[in-house]
XYZ file of C-alpha atoms in Angstrom:
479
model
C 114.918 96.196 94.146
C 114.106 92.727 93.732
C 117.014 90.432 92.822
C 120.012 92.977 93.729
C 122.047 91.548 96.383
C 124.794 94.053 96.374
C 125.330 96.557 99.386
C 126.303 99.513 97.072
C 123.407 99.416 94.649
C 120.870 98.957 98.307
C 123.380 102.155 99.558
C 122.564 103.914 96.197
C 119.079 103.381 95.955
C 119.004 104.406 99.695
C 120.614 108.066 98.584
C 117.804 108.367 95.714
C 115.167 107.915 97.561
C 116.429 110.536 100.270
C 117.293 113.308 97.669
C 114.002 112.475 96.674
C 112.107 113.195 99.879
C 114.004 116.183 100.268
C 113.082 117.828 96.777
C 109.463 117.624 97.281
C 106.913 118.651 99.798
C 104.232 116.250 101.625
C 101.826 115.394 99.402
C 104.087 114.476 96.345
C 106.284 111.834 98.692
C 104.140 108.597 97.670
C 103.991 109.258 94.271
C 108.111 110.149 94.181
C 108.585 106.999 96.460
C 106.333 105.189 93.163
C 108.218 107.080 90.665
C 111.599 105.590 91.885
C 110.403 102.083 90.930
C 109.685 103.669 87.182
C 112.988 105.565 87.346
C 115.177 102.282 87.920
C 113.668 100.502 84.792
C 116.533 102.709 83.216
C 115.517 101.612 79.499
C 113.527 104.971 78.386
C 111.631 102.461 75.938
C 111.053 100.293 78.493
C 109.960 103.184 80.797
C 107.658 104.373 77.879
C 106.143 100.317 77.800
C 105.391 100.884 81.520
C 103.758 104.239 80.964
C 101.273 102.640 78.139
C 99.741 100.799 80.574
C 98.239 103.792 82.086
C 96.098 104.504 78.774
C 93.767 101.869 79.707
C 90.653 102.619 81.993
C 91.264 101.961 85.890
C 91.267 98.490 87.221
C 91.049 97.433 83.271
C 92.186 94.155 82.540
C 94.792 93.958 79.675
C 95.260 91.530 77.416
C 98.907 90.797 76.848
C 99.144 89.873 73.625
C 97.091 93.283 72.529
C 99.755 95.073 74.986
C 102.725 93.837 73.182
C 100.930 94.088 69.758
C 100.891 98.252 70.382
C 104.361 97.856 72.054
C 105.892 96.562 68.841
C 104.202 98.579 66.680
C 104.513 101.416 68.257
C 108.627 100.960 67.515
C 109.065 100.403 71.650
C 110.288 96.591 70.963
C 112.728 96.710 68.547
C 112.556 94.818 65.181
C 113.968 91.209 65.151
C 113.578 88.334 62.314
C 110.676 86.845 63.363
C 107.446 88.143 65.392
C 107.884 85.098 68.204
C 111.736 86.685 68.941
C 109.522 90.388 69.289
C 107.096 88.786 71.287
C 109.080 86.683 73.072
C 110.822 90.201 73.488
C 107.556 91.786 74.573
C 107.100 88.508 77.534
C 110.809 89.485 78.686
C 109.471 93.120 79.147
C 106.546 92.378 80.527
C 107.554 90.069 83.320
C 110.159 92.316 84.844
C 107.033 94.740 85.076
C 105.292 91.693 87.139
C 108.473 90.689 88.923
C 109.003 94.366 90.428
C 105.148 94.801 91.458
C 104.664 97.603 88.870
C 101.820 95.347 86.791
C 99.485 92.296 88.120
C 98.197 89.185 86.610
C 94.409 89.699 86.731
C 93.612 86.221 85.027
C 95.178 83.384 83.753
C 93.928 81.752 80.877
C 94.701 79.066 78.268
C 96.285 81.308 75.605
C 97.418 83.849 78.001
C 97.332 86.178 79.966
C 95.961 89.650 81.210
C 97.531 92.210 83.455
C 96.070 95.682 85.158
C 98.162 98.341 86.873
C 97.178 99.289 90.401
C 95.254 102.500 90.964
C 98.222 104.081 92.535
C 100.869 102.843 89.962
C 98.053 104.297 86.849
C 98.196 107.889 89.043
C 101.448 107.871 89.266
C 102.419 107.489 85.495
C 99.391 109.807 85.147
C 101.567 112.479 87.204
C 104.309 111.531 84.981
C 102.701 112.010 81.883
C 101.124 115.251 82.824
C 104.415 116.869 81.952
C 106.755 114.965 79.429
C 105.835 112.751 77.542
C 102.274 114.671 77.436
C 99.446 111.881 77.919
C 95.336 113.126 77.306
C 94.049 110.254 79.450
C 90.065 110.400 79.935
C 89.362 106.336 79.562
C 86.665 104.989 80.892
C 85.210 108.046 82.599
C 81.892 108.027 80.723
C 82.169 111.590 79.356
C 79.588 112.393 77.101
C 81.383 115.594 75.605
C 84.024 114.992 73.389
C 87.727 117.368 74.540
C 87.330 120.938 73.195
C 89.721 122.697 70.877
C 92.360 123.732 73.851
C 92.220 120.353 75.398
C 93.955 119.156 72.059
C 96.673 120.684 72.668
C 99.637 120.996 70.302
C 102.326 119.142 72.734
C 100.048 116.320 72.901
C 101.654 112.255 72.369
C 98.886 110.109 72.889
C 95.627 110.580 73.778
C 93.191 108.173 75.397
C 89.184 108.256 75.188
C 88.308 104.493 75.548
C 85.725 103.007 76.855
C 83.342 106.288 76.935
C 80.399 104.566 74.974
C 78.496 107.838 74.874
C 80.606 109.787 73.670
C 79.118 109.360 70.359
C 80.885 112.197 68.737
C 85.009 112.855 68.944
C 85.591 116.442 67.160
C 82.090 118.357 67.161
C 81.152 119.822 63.346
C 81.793 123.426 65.072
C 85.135 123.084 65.749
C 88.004 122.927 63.802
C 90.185 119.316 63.234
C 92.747 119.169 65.934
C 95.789 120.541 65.690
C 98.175 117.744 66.920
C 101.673 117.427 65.360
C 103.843 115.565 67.835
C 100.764 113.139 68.731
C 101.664 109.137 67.485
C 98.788 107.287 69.142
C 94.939 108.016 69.368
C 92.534 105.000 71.025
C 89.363 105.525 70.499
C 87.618 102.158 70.636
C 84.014 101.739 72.331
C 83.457 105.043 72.312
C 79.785 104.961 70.375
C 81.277 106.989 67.639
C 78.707 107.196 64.957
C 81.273 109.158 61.938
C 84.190 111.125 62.281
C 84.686 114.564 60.286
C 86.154 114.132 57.015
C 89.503 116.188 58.157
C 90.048 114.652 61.480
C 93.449 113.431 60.481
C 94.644 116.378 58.673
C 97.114 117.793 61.551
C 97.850 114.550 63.167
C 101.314 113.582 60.971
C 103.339 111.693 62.896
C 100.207 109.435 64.197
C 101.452 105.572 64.427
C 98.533 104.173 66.554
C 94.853 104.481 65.641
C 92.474 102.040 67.195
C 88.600 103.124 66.546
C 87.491 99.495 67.405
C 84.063 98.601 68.619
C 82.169 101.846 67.381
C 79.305 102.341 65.134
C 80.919 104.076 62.605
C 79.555 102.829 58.791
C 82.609 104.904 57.153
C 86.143 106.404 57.444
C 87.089 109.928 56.201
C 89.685 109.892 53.546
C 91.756 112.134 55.577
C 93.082 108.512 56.822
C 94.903 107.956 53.729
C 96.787 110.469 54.181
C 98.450 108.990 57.826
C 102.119 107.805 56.013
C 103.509 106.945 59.375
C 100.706 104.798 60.541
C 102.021 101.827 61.877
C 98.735 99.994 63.465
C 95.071 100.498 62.421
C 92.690 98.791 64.181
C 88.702 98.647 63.138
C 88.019 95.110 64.998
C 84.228 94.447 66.054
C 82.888 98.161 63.833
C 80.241 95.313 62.744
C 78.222 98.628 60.648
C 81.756 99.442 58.889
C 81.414 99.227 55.359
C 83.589 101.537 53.498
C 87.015 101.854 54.362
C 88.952 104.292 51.809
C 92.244 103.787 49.717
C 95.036 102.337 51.752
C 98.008 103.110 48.980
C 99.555 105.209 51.235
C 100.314 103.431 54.194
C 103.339 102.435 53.221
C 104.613 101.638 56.742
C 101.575 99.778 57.969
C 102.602 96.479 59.711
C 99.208 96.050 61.428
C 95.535 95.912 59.658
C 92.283 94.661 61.956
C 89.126 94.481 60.098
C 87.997 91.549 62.041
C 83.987 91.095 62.578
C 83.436 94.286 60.387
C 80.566 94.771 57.157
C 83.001 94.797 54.242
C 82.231 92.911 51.032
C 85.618 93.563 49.660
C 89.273 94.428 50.879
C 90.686 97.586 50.782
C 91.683 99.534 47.964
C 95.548 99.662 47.725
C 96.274 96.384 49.998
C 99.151 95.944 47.491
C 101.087 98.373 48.315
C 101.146 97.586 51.981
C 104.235 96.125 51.760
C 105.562 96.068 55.267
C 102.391 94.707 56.615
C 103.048 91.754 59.318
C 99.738 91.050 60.760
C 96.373 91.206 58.896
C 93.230 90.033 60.478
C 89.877 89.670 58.251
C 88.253 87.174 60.424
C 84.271 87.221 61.171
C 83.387 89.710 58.560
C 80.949 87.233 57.120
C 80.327 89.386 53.724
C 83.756 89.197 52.736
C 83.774 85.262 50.626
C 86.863 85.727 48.951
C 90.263 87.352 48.807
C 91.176 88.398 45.267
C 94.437 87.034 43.678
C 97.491 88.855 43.581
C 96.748 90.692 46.768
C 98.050 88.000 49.472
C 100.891 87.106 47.341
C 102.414 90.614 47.102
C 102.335 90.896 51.217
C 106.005 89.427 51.446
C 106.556 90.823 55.263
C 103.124 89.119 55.937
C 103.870 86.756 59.381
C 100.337 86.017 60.995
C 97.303 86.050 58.265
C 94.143 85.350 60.054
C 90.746 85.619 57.467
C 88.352 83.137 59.260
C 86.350 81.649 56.484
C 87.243 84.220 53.720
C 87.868 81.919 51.003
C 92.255 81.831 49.977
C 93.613 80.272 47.349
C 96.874 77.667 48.427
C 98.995 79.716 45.595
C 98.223 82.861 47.218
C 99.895 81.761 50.929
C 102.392 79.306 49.492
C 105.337 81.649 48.607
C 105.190 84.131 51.759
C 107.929 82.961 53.591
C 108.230 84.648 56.442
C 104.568 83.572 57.550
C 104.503 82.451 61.021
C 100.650 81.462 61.544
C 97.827 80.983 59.193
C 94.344 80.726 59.994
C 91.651 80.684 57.068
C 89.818 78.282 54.508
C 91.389 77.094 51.568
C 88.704 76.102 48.237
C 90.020 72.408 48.495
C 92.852 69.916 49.110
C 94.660 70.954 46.211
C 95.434 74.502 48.277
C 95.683 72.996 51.231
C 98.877 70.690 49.671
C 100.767 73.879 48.228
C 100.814 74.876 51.834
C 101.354 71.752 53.736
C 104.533 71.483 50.906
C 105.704 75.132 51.545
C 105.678 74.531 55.322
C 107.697 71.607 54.894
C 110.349 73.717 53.014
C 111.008 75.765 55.652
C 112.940 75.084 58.552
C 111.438 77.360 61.076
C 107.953 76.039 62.635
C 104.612 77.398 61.699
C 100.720 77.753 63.682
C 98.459 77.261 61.310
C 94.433 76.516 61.653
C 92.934 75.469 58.938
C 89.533 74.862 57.354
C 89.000 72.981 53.929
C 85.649 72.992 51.715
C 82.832 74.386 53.617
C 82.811 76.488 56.151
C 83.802 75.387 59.745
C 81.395 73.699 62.617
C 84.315 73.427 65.286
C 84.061 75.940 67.472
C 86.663 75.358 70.113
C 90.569 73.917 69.625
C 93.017 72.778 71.622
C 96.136 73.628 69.879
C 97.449 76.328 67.106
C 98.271 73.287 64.669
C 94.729 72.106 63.276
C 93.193 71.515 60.384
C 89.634 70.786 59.362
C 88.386 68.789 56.044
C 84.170 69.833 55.046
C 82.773 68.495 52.212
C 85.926 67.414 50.377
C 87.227 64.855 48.359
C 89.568 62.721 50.197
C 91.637 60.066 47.226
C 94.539 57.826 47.739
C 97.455 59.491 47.986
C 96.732 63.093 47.017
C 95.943 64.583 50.173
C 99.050 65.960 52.400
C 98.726 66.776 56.377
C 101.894 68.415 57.640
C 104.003 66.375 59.999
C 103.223 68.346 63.294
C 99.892 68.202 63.032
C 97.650 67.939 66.468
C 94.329 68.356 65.699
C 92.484 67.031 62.984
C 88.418 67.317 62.356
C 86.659 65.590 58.756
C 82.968 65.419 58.260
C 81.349 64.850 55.388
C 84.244 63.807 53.109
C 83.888 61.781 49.692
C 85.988 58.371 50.705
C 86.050 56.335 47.224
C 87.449 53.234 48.309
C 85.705 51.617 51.210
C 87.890 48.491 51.419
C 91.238 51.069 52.330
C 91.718 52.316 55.766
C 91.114 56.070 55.835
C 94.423 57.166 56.633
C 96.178 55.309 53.587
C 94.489 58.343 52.130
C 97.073 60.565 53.638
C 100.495 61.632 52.979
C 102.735 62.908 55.652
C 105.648 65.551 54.388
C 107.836 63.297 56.465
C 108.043 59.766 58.492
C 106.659 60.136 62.071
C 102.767 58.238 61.427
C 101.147 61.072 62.880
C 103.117 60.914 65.784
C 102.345 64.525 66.747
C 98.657 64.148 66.430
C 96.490 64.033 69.525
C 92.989 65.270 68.709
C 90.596 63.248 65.738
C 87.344 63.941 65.107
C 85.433 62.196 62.335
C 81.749 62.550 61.365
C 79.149 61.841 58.644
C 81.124 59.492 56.249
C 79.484 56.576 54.849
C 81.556 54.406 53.165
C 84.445 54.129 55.323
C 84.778 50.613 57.303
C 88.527 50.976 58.349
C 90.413 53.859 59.982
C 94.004 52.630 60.720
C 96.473 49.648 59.929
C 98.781 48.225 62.096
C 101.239 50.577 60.828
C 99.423 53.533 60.869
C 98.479 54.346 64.562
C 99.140 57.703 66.018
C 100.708 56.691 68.732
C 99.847 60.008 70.839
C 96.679 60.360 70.249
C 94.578 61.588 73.114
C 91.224 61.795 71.721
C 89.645 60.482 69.145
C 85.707 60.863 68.703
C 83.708 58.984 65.782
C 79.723 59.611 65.263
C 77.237 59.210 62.533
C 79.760 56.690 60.589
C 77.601 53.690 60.273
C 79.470 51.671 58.025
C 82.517 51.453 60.223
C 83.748 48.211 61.294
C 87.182 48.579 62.826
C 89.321 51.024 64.278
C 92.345 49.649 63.861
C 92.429 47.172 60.713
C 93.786 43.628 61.381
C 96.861 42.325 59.166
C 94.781 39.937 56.925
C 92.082 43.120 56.058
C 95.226 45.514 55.190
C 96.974 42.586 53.185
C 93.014 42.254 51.133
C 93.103 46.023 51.017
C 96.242 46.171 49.250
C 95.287 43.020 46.846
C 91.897 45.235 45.969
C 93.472 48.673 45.145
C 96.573 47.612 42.895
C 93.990 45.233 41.380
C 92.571 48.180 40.500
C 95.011 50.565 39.248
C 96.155 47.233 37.071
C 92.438 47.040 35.376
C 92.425 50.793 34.864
């Protein structure tokens, strides 16, 4: 009842909570006095967002992001034009379950933020969900016997085994697939699962939500091809995962996690994906390179994140409706198809970047970074879009040492860097001169130089730019 000032909605609420006392005996009161709290969200989506919650183990920390990742794709927050409105969306949602005690922060942290239910709030949408919608909840209870054939039962609408890691097995060889028609989501991550029986899947049509993340398992029965309403498939952290079977059917998928898996290739029938929004390929260390023609044909494609899997600038430069990119491009050539496509659009982008070789930063301070390894670095052919924050180069090939190093760059629009606030710049030996006059970003907060032993100035004084500028069109006149 937070925030209702009104005597006749305190007078109604009043009269609920009476007819409730009177319709149930003793030992049902607390959880009918919880229940009214679930009853006033109103919103039976936003009552089913609540619910969710209760999936998780008890006293498990949530991370909200993840949270509002299943929400959307489980169709709870409705589809807008760009994934910051549905998150944003998602944050709206989520607060009003903070603001009316149903959900607690549990920690605060730079990127965001995690929430748990209390134990009482998780029994009481347990008691909910023990009649309509039908929950299986066993999370975190470190069963060691996977459910038997009448604990799948047919009325089922998600079913929760998290967090049992020794479990090992989910459908014993014995007993038939379960028979689940009306079930949409299944989470089975860190359950120790070592391989799942090849018709697992078979009954389980309407299934949106499948998250098998940090298990064992080296291979996934084909009977997941078959899933056409599968909406989110998530395999992060199955580090032995090696084979995953055609995806041509998935027609619907918006959601793909392979992140930190075995794979040495992508995915048969990635093409066809065509309402995929987030695909995440990041730390699976065999995979070097995306094939072309692949990326390109994922138009609904909003957040890309491949780690150092090798992308090609072409590939990334006409999906418009990307919202953050994080991966490694072959060289500055890629990197200015993108840097130009950003600056044709008009809504912002996140982007973090590597460039040549594979990364050495490990930590960042912002979602607009981009790192240069091993590259060639010449006058005027290498663009940096104009919001950049962080920027990291080591290594790079520098062919004029007379030129200050950022007469290198091009900016997609006037500002000098003026968004930049982290530099980093290691191993080159031939550059004497980072900035002119001119060319100072004026908000930089940081800026850390090491193993450069030629350098001589930070900022170059008028007479060196003026000799600069003599040298290089002295050049281009000789050439």
């Amino acid at each position: 009842m937070r925030g209702i000032d009104d005597l006749f909605e305190w007078r109604n609420a009043l009269n609920e909570l009476s007819v409730y006392k009177k319709s149930v005996g003793l030992e049902d009161e607390v959880f009918r006095q919880l229940q009214f709290s679930h009853d006033r969200l109103k919103d039976p989506k936003i009552q089913q967002c609540f619910l969710s919650c209760a999936l998780y183990p008890e006293d498990f920390s949530i991370r909200e992001r993840v949270l509002i990742r299943f929400w959307i794709a489980e169709g709870l927050v409705e589809e807008m034009d760009s994934r910051q409105e549905e998150f944003d969306r998602g944050c709206t949602i989520m607060n009003r379950f903070l603001n009316n005690c149903l959900l607690e922060v549990s920690t605060l942290i730079k990127y965001g933020r995690h929430v748990k239910m209390h134990d009482l709030e998780r029994e009481m949408a347990l008691h909910i969900t023990s009649v309509k919608p039908r929950f299986f909840v066993k999370a975190g209870m470190r069963l060691t016997n996977p459910p038997d054939e009448q604990e799948w039962s047919k009325d089922l609408e998600k079913v929760s085994l998290m967090g049992n890691w020794e479990l090992e097995i989910v459908c014993p060889l014995e007993m038939p697939p379960p028979k689940c028609p009306m079930l949409t989501t299944l989470l089975l991550s860190d359950c120790g699962i070592m391989s799942i029986p090849d018709g697992f899947f078979n009954h389980m049509p309407r299934l949106k939500i499948l998250d098998l993340s940090k298990n064992p398992i080296t291979s996934l029965p084909d009977s997941i091809s078959n899933l056409k309403f599968l909406a989110r498939l998530s395999l992060y952290h199955c580090l032995n995962l090696k084979k995953v079977p055609s995806l041509s059917n998935l027609q619907v998928l918006k959601e793909l996690v392979l992140e930190a898996t075995d794979i040495k290739s992508v995915p048969h029938g990635m093409k066809n994906m065509l309402s995929l929004k987030y695909l995440n390929l990041s730390w699976s260390w065999n995979l070097i390179v995306i094939p072309n023609g692949i990326l390109s044909s994922l138009s609904c494609l909003q957040e890309l994140i491949v780690g150092d899997t090798l992308i090609r600038g072409e590939e990334v430069h006409g999906l418009n409706k990307l919202e953050f990119l994080e991966g490694r491009f072959y060289d500055v050539h890629d990197l200015n198809m993108y840097v130009q496509a950003l600056h044709d659009r008009e809504e912002p982008c996140e982007y973090q970047i590597r460039v040549g070789e594979r990364g050495w930063v490990v930590t960042f301070n912002s979602r607009k970074y981009i790192e240069l390894c091993g590259c060639n670095i010449y006058s005027n052919q290498s663009m940096l879009p104009r919001d950049i924050k962080e920027l990291y180069i080591k290594n790079c090939y520098f062919d004029c040492s007379e030129e200050h190093l950022f007469s290198r760059f091009i900016q997609v629009s006037l500002g000098n860097f003026s968004s930049l606030k982290f530099l980093q710049i290691s191993d080159y030996r031939n550059v004497k001169k980072l900035f002119s006059p001119n060319c100072v970003p004026l908000h930089l907060q940081q800026l850390r130089v090491w193993n450069c032993d030629e350098l001589e100035e930070i900022i170059a004084s008028e007479r060196e730019c003026w000799k600069a500028e003599w040298l290089r069109w002295n050049f281009v006149y000789q050439t």
